[in-house]
XYZ file of C-alpha atoms in Angstrom:
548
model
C 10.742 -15.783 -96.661
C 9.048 -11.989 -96.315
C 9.475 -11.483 -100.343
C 11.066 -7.078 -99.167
C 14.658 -8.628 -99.248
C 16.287 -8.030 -102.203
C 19.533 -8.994 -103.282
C 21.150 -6.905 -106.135
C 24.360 -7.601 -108.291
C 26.622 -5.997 -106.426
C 25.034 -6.997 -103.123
C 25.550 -10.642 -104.456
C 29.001 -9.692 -105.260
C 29.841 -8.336 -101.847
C 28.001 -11.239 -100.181
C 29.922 -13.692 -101.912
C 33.377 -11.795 -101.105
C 32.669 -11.015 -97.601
C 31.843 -14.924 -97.204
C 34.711 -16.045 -98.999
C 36.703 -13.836 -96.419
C 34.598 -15.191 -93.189
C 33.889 -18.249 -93.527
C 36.355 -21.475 -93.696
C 35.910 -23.963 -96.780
C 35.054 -27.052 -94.858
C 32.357 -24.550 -92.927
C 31.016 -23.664 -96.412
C 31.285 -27.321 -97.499
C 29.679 -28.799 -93.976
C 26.909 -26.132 -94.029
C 26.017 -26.887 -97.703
C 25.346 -30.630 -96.515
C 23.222 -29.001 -93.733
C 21.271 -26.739 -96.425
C 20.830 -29.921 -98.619
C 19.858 -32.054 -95.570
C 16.818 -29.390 -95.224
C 18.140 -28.383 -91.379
C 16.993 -24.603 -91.146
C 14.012 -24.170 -89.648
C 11.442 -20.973 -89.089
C 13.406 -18.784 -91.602
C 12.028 -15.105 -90.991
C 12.995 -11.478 -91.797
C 13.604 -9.145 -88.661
C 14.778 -6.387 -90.915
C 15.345 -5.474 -94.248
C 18.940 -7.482 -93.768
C 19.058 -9.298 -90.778
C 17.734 -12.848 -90.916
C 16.982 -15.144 -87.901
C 16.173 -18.731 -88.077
C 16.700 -21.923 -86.461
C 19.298 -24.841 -87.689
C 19.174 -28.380 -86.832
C 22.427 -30.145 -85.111
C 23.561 -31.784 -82.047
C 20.652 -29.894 -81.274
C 18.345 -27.077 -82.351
C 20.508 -23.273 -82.442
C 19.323 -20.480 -82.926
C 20.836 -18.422 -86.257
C 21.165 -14.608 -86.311
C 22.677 -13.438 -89.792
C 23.443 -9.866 -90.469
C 23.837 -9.532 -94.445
C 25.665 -6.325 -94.837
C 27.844 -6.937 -91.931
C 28.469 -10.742 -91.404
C 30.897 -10.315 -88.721
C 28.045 -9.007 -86.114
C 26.273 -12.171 -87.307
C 25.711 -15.181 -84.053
C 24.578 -18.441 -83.308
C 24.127 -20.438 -80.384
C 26.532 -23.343 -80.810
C 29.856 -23.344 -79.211
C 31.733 -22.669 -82.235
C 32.919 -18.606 -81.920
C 32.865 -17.358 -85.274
C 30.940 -18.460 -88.103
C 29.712 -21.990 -88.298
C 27.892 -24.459 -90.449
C 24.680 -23.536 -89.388
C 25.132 -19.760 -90.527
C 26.436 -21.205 -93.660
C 23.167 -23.302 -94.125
C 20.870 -20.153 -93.747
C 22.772 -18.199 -96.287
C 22.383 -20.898 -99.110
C 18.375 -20.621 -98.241
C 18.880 -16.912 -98.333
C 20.500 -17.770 -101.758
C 17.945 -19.940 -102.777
C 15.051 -17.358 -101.637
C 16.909 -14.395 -104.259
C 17.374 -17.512 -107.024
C 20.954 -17.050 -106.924
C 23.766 -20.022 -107.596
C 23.732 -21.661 -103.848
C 26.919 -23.370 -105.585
C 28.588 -20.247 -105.853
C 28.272 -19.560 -102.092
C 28.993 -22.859 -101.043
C 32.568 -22.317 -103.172
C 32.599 -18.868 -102.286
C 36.673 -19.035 -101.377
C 37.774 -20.717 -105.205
C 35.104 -18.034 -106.739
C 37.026 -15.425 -105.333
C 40.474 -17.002 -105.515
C 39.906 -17.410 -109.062
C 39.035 -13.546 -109.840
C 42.186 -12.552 -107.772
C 44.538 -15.114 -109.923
C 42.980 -12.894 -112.684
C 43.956 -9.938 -111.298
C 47.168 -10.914 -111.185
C 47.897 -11.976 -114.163
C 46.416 -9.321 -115.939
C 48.965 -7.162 -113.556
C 51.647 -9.780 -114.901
C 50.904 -9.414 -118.577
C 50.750 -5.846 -118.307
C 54.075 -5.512 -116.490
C 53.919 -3.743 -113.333
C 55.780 -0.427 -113.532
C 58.003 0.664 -111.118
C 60.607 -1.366 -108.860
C 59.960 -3.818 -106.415
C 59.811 -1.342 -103.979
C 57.009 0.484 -105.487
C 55.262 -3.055 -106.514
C 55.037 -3.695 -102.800
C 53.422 -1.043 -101.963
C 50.809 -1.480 -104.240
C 50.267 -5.114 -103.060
C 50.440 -3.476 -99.126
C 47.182 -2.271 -100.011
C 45.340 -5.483 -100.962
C 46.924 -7.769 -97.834
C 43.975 -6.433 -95.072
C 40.929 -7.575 -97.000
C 43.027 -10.787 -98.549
C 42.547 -14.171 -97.100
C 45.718 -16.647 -96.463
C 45.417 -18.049 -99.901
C 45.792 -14.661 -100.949
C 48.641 -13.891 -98.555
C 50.991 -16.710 -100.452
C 49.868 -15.596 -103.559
C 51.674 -11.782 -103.059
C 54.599 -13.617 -100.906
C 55.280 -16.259 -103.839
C 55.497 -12.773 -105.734
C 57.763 -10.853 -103.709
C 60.080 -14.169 -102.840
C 60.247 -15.107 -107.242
C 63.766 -12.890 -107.507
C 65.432 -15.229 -105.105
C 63.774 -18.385 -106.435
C 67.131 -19.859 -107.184
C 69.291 -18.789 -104.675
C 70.819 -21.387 -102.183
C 68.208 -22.471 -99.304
C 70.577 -21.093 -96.198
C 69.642 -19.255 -92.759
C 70.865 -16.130 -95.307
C 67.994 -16.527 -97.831
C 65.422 -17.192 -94.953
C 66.038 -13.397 -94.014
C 65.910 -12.022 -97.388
C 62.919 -13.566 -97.760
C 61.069 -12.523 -94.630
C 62.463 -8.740 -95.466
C 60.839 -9.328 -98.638
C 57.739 -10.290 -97.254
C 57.450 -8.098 -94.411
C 58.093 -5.110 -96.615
C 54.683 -5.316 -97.831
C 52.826 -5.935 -94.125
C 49.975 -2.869 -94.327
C 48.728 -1.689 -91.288
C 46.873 -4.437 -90.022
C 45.457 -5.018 -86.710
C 47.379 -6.941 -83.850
C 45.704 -10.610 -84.356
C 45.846 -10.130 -88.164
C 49.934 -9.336 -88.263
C 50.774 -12.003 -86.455
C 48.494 -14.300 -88.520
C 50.368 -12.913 -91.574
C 54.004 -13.161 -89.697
C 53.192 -16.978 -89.298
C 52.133 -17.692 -92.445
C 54.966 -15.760 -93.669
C 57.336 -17.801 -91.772
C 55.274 -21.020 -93.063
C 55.859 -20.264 -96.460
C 59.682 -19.851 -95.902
C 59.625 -23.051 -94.152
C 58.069 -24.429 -96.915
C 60.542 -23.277 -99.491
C 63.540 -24.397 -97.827
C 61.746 -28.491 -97.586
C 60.239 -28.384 -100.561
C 62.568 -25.654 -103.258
C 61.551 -26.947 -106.146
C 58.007 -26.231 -107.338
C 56.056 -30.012 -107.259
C 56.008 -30.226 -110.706
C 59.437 -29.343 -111.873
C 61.520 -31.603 -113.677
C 64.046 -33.426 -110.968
C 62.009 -32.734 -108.179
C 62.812 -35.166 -105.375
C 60.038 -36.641 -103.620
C 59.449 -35.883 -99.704
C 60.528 -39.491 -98.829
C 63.849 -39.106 -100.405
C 64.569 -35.487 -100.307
C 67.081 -34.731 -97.292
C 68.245 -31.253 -95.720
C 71.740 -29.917 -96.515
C 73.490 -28.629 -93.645
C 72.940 -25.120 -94.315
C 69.354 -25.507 -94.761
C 68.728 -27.649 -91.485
C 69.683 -24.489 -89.700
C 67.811 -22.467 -91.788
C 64.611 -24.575 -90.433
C 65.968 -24.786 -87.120
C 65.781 -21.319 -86.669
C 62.137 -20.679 -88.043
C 60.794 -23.513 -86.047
C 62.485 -21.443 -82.880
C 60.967 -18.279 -84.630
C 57.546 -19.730 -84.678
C 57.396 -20.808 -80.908
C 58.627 -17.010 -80.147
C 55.698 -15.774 -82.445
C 53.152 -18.141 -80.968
C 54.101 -17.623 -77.380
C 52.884 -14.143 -77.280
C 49.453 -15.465 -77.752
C 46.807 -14.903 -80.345
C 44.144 -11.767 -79.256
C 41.160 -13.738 -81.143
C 38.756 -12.166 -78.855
C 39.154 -8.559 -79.945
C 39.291 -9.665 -83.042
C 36.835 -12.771 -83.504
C 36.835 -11.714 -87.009
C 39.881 -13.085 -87.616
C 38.923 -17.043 -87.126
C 38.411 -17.317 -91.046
C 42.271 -16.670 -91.263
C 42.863 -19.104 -88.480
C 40.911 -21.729 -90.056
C 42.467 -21.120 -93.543
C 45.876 -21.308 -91.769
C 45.327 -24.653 -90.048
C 43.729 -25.698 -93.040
C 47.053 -24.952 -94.727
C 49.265 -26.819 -91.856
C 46.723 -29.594 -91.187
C 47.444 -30.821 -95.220
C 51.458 -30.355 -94.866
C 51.149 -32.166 -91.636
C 49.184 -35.250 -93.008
C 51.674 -35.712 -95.882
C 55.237 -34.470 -94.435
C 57.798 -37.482 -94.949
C 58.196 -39.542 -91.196
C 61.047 -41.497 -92.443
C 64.044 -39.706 -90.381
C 62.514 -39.258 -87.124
C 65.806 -37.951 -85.895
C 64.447 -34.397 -85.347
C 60.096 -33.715 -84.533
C 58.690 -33.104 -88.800
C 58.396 -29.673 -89.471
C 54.696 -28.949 -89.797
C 53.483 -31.497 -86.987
C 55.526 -29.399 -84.976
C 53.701 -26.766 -86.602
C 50.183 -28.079 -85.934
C 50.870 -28.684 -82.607
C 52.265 -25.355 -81.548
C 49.072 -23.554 -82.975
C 47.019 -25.661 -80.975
C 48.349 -24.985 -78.329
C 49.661 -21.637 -78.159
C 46.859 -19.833 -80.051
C 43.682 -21.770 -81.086
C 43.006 -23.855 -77.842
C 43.480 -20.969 -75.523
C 40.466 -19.005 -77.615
C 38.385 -22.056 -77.406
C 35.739 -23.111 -75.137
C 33.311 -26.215 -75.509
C 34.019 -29.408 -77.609
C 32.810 -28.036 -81.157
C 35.511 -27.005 -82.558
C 37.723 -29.925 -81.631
C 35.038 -32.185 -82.989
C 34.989 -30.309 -86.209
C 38.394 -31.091 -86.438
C 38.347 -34.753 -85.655
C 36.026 -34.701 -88.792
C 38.046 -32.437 -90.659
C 40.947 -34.558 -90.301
C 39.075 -37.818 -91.128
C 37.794 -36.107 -94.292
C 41.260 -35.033 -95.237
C 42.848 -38.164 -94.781
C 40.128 -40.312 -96.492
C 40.515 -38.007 -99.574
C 44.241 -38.130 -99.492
C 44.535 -41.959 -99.079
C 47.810 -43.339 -99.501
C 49.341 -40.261 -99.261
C 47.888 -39.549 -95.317
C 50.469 -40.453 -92.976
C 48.768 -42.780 -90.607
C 50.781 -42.266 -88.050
C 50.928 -38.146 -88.270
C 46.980 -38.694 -88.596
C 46.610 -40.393 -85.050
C 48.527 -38.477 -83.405
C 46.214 -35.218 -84.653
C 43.506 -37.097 -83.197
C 44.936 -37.820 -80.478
C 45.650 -34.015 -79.727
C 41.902 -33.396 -80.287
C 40.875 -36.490 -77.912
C 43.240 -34.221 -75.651
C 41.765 -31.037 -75.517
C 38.760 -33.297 -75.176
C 39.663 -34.890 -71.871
C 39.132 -38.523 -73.290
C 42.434 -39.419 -72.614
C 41.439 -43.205 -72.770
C 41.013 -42.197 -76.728
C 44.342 -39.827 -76.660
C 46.189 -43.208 -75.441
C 45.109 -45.704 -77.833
C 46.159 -43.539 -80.626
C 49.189 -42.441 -79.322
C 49.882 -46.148 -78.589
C 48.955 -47.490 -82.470
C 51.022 -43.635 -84.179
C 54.082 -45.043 -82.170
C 54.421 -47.987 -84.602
C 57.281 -47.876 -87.325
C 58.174 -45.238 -88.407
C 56.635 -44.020 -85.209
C 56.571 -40.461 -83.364
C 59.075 -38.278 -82.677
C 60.140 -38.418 -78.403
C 59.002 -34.468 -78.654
C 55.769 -35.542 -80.097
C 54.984 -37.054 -77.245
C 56.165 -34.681 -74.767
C 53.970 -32.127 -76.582
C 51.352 -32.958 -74.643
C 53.555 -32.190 -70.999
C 53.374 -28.708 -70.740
C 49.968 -27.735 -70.769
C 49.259 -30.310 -68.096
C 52.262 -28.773 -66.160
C 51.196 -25.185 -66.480
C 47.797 -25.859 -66.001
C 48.586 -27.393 -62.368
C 46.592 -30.393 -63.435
C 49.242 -32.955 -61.474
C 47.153 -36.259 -61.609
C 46.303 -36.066 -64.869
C 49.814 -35.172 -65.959
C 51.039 -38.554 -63.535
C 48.615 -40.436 -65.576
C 50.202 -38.952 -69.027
C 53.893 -39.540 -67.874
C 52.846 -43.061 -67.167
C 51.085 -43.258 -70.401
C 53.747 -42.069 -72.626
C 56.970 -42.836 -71.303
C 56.983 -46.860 -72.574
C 56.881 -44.980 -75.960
C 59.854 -42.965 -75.650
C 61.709 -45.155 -77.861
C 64.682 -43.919 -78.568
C 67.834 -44.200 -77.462
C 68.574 -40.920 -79.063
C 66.687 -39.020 -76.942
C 67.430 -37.566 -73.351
C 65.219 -38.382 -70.546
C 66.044 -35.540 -68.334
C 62.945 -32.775 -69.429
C 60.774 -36.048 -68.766
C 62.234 -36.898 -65.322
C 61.638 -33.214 -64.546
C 57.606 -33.696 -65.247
C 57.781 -36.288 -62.820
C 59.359 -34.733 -60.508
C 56.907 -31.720 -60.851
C 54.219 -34.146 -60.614
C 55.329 -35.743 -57.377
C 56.329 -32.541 -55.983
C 52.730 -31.227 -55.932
C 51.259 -35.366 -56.016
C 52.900 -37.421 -53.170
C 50.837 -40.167 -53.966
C 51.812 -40.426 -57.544
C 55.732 -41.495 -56.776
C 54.692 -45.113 -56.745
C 53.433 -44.557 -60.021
C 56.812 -42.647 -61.282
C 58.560 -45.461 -59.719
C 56.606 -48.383 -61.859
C 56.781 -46.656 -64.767
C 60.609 -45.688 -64.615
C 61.544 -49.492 -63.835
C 58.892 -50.601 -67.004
C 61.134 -48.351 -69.345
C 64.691 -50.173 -68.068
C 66.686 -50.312 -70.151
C 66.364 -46.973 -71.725
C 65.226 -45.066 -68.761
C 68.746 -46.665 -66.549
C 70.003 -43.204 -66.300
C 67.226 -40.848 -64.971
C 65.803 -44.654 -62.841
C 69.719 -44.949 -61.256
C 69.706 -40.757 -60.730
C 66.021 -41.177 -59.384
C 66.292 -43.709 -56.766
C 69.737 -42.165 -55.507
C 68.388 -38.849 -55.016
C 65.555 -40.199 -53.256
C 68.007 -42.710 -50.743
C 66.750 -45.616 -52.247
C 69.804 -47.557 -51.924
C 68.763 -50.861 -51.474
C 66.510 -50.837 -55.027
C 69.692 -48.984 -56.555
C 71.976 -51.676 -55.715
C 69.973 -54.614 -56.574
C 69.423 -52.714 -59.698
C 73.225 -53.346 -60.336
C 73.428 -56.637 -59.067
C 70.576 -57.354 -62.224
C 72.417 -56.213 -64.667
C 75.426 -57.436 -63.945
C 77.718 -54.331 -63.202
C 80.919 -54.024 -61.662
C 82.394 -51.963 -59.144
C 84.911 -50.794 -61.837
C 82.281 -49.184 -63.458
C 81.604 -46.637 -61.265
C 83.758 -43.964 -60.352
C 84.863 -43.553 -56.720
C 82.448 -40.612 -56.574
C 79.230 -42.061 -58.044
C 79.543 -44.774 -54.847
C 80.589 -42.312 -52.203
C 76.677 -41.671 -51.207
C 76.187 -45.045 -51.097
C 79.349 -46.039 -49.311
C 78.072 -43.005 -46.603
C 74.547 -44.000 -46.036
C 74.024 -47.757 -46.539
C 77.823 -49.326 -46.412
C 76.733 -52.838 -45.955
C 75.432 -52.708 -49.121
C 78.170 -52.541 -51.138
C 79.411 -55.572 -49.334
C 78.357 -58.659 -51.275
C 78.815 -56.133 -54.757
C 82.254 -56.130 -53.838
C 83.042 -59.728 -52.408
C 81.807 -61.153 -55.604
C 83.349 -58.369 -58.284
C 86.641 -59.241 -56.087
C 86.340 -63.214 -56.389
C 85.431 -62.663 -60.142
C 88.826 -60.814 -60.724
C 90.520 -63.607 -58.958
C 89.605 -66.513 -61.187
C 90.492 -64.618 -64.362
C 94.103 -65.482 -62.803
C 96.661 -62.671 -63.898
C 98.496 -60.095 -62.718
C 96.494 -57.363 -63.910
C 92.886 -59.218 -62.696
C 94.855 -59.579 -59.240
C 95.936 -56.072 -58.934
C 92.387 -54.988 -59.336
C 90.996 -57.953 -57.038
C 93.576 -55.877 -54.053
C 92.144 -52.740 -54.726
C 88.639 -53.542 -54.082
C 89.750 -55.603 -51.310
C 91.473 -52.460 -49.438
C 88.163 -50.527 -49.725
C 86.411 -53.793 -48.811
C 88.815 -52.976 -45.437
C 87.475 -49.625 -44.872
C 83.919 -50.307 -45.097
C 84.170 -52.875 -42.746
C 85.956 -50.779 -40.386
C 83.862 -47.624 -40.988
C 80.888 -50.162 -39.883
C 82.886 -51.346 -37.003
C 83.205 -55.132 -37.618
C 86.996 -54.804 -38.270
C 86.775 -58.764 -36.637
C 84.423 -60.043 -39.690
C 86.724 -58.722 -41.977
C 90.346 -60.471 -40.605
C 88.174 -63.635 -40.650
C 87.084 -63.409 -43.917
C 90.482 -61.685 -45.097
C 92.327 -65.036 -43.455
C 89.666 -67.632 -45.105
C 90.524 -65.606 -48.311
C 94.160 -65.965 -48.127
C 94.162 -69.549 -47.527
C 91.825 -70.262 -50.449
C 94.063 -68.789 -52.397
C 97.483 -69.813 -51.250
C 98.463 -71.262 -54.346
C 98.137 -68.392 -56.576
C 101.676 -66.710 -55.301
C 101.563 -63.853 -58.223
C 98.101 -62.889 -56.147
C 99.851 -63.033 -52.740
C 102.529 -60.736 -53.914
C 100.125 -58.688 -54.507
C 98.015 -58.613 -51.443
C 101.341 -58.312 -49.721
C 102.240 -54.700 -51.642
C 98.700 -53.896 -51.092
C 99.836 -54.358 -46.818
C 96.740 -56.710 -46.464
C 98.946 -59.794 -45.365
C 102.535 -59.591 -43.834
């Protein structure tokens, strides 16, 4: 290291803040292994503060570091932003000036801990002034904050209504509360601060007790009141508005540090949410996925990042223990293995996450739409085929999953075999959208041996649901209503009789409508005469004008 660069106090200071700000824990933490590991290579000075060297990974990358202005600092991996390997070169910057590498590595609680400070020496002192004017003090300090930082001055604005009732009403009083105090912050950056305003609401109508209070309940027991379940319902549908509008990360790549923080935030709620009512899709795995979708994977290109979160989430997990959720935790790696393109590895996690308590049906269907929008038709076949044996509950309608398919074969001829064998593996639960499927397609012969299987009877239909059938493939219908006819006949009372005529009259018109008006008098005498005994049964086929 050229011994010109020189650190000062208030350099350090900045250094430490601005890295705090840029860089993502885990980054810190990761690049701190790399700096102990000895990875950077060919340190050297190409000015008084700009630093280039060379950091061993997957493979060598090159390291550009700009000291004064860390934001205009690159490297050649595919991570955009700032990476491990930038965080390795500033500890042996660190270590050149003999200043605390420790410090840098925990640059975010070093910093976290002199706001908390701050604020409550503000606290002690009493902050003049009403809320109003206490706002706009904090408006001031939300563009340079990180997300930490960000729930700090909402938990602060939201205190007043700490005890009110958790209802759809408190939710907007809160968001006013919080959005009073949004400074003027560039487009990526507000709606980073509108989610993770809307994420802390969500938070405080599950959870609306602080974790240590006395009586807390416990996520596995707590359940929603009514009012509150709409309350959530209504952010969730606010946070897929928010997301849809996309996130403009590359005009503003220097806002991945709040992205990271954020899904740092979600990724922990998401690992230890409560899957014991899987009646609606947990709140933060919904969460998690929508972010990955909508705004992270869209500003991503190459594998790094997802692999950084396959470890991330490994390391999370590992350090929660019992408390991970195994099942939430597959299906997060499953959604990287995704992104990926190993959807071998998606599968076999999917598969083992859909175990008691299992995944919620939208869960699954999550990972639909980008297929679908994306055009990518044989790959989305080979996901509906995948996932639909999972789709476990009878709760759950079919019909946004029979529209995939029929997307798929639409633009995929080839792949209807495929719906087909997949829609008859998921019988019973898929009888609707299979029955709908193959009548809509003319498939009458499979649609009527399907009722012949499971044993259904002409009476369970309505006159309607067998009038295609009845129109294109009469003879069908035939034997399905000989045999429900002879069944009513050897119950042996009136009622069973009366039914046992009716089918027998349209029994009459199908024959005639398929001109063989000669088979049916010769089974219609045959009939009769096996049955001349039962006279309550002839006075009915008599009323019915089948016999004189």
């Amino acid at each position: 290291m050229q011994p010109n660069l020189m650190i000062n106090d208030a350099e350090w200071d900045k250094l430490i803040s601005d890295v705090a700000f840029y860089f993502e824990d885990l980054t810190l933490k990761r690049g701190f292994q790399y700096y102990k590991q000895k990875r950077v290579k060919s340190l050297r000075m190409i000015s008084s503060r700009r630093i280039m060297a060379v950091v061993e990974g997957r493979e060598d990358y090159a390291v550009s570091l700009e000291l004064d202005h860390l934001t205009e600092s690159h490297c050649d991996c595919p991570v955009q932003g700032p990476c491990k390997h930038m965080a390795a070169v500033l500890m042996n910057v660190a270590e050149s000036q003999e200043r605390s590498v420790n410090m840098l590595a925990n640059a975010k609680a070093v910093i976290d801990r002199k706001k908390t400070e701050v604020l409550e020496a503000s606290a002690a002192a009493g902050v003049s002034g009403s809320r109003r004017e206490q706002a706009q003090k904090l408006a001031g300090l939300i563009p340079g904050a990180t997300v930490a930082q960000w729930r700090e001055y909402m938990a602060l604005l939201t205190a007043p209504m700490a005890q009110s009732v958790r209802n759809p009403q408190y939710s907007g009083r809160a968001l006013s509360a919080i959005m009073e105090v949004q400074a003027d912050l560039a487009p990526a950056a507000a709606l980073l601060f509108q989610l993770n305003a809307h994420l802390f609401i969500l938070e405080s109508l599950i959870q609306p007790l602080p974790p240590n209070h006395a009586g807390t309940l416990s996520s596995s027991s707590y359940s929603l009141g009514y009012y509150t379940s709409i309350a959530v319902s209504e952010l969730k549908e606010a946070v897929t508005r928010l997301m849809k509008s996309g996130l403009p990360l590359a005009s503003e790549p220097e806002e991945w540090p709040r992205v990271r923080e954020t899904l740092d935030y979600v990724q922990l709620e998401m690992l230890t949410e409560s899957r014991d009512r899987l009646r609606e899709q947990p709140y933060f795995s919904f969460c998690y996925d929508r972010l990955w979708n909508h705004w992270i994977a869209p500003n991503t290109s190459g594998s790094e990042l997802y692999l950084e979160e396959l470890d991330a989430l490994r390391e999370r997990a590992s350090g929660l223990g019992a408390a991970a959720n195994r099942s939430a935790l597959l299906l997060a790696e499953s959604r990287m293995y995704f992104y990926l393109n190993d959807d071998k590895a998606a599968w076999e996690r999917l598969a083992a996450a859909s175990e008691r308590p299992g995944l919620h049906p939208d869960e699954l269907m999550g990972f639909l739409p980008p297929l679908a929008e994306a055009g990518h038709w044989s790959r989305l076949a080979a996901w509906l085929e995948a996932t639909g044996p999972l789709l476990n509950s009878r709760l759950y309608n079919l019909q946004g999953y029979a529209a995939y398919w029929e997307d798929a074969v639409r633009h995929l001829p080839e792949a209807e075999p495929q719906m087909w064998n997949t829609l008859s593996g998921m019988l019973p639960l898929s009888q609707d959208i299979y029955e709908e499927k193959l009548l809509a397609a003319g498939k009458w012969r499979e649609w009527m041996d399907y009722q012949l299987a499971a044993g259904k009877e002409p009476s369970d239909f309505r006159v309607s649901d067998l009038q295609p059938v009845e129109k294109n493939a009469p003879e069908l219908l035939l034997p399905f209503y000989h045999q429900a006819a002879e069944r009513f006949v050897l119950e042996k009372n009136r009622h069973s009789y009366k039914a046992a005529v009716k089918l027998l009259k349209r029994l009459a018109k199908l024959y005639k409508k398929m001109k063989r008006e000669a088979r049916w008098e010769e089974f219609l005498d045959a009939f009769t005469a096996r049955h001349s005994r039962l006279r309550a049964l002839q006075e009915e086929l008599r009323k019915g004008k089948l016999i004189p």
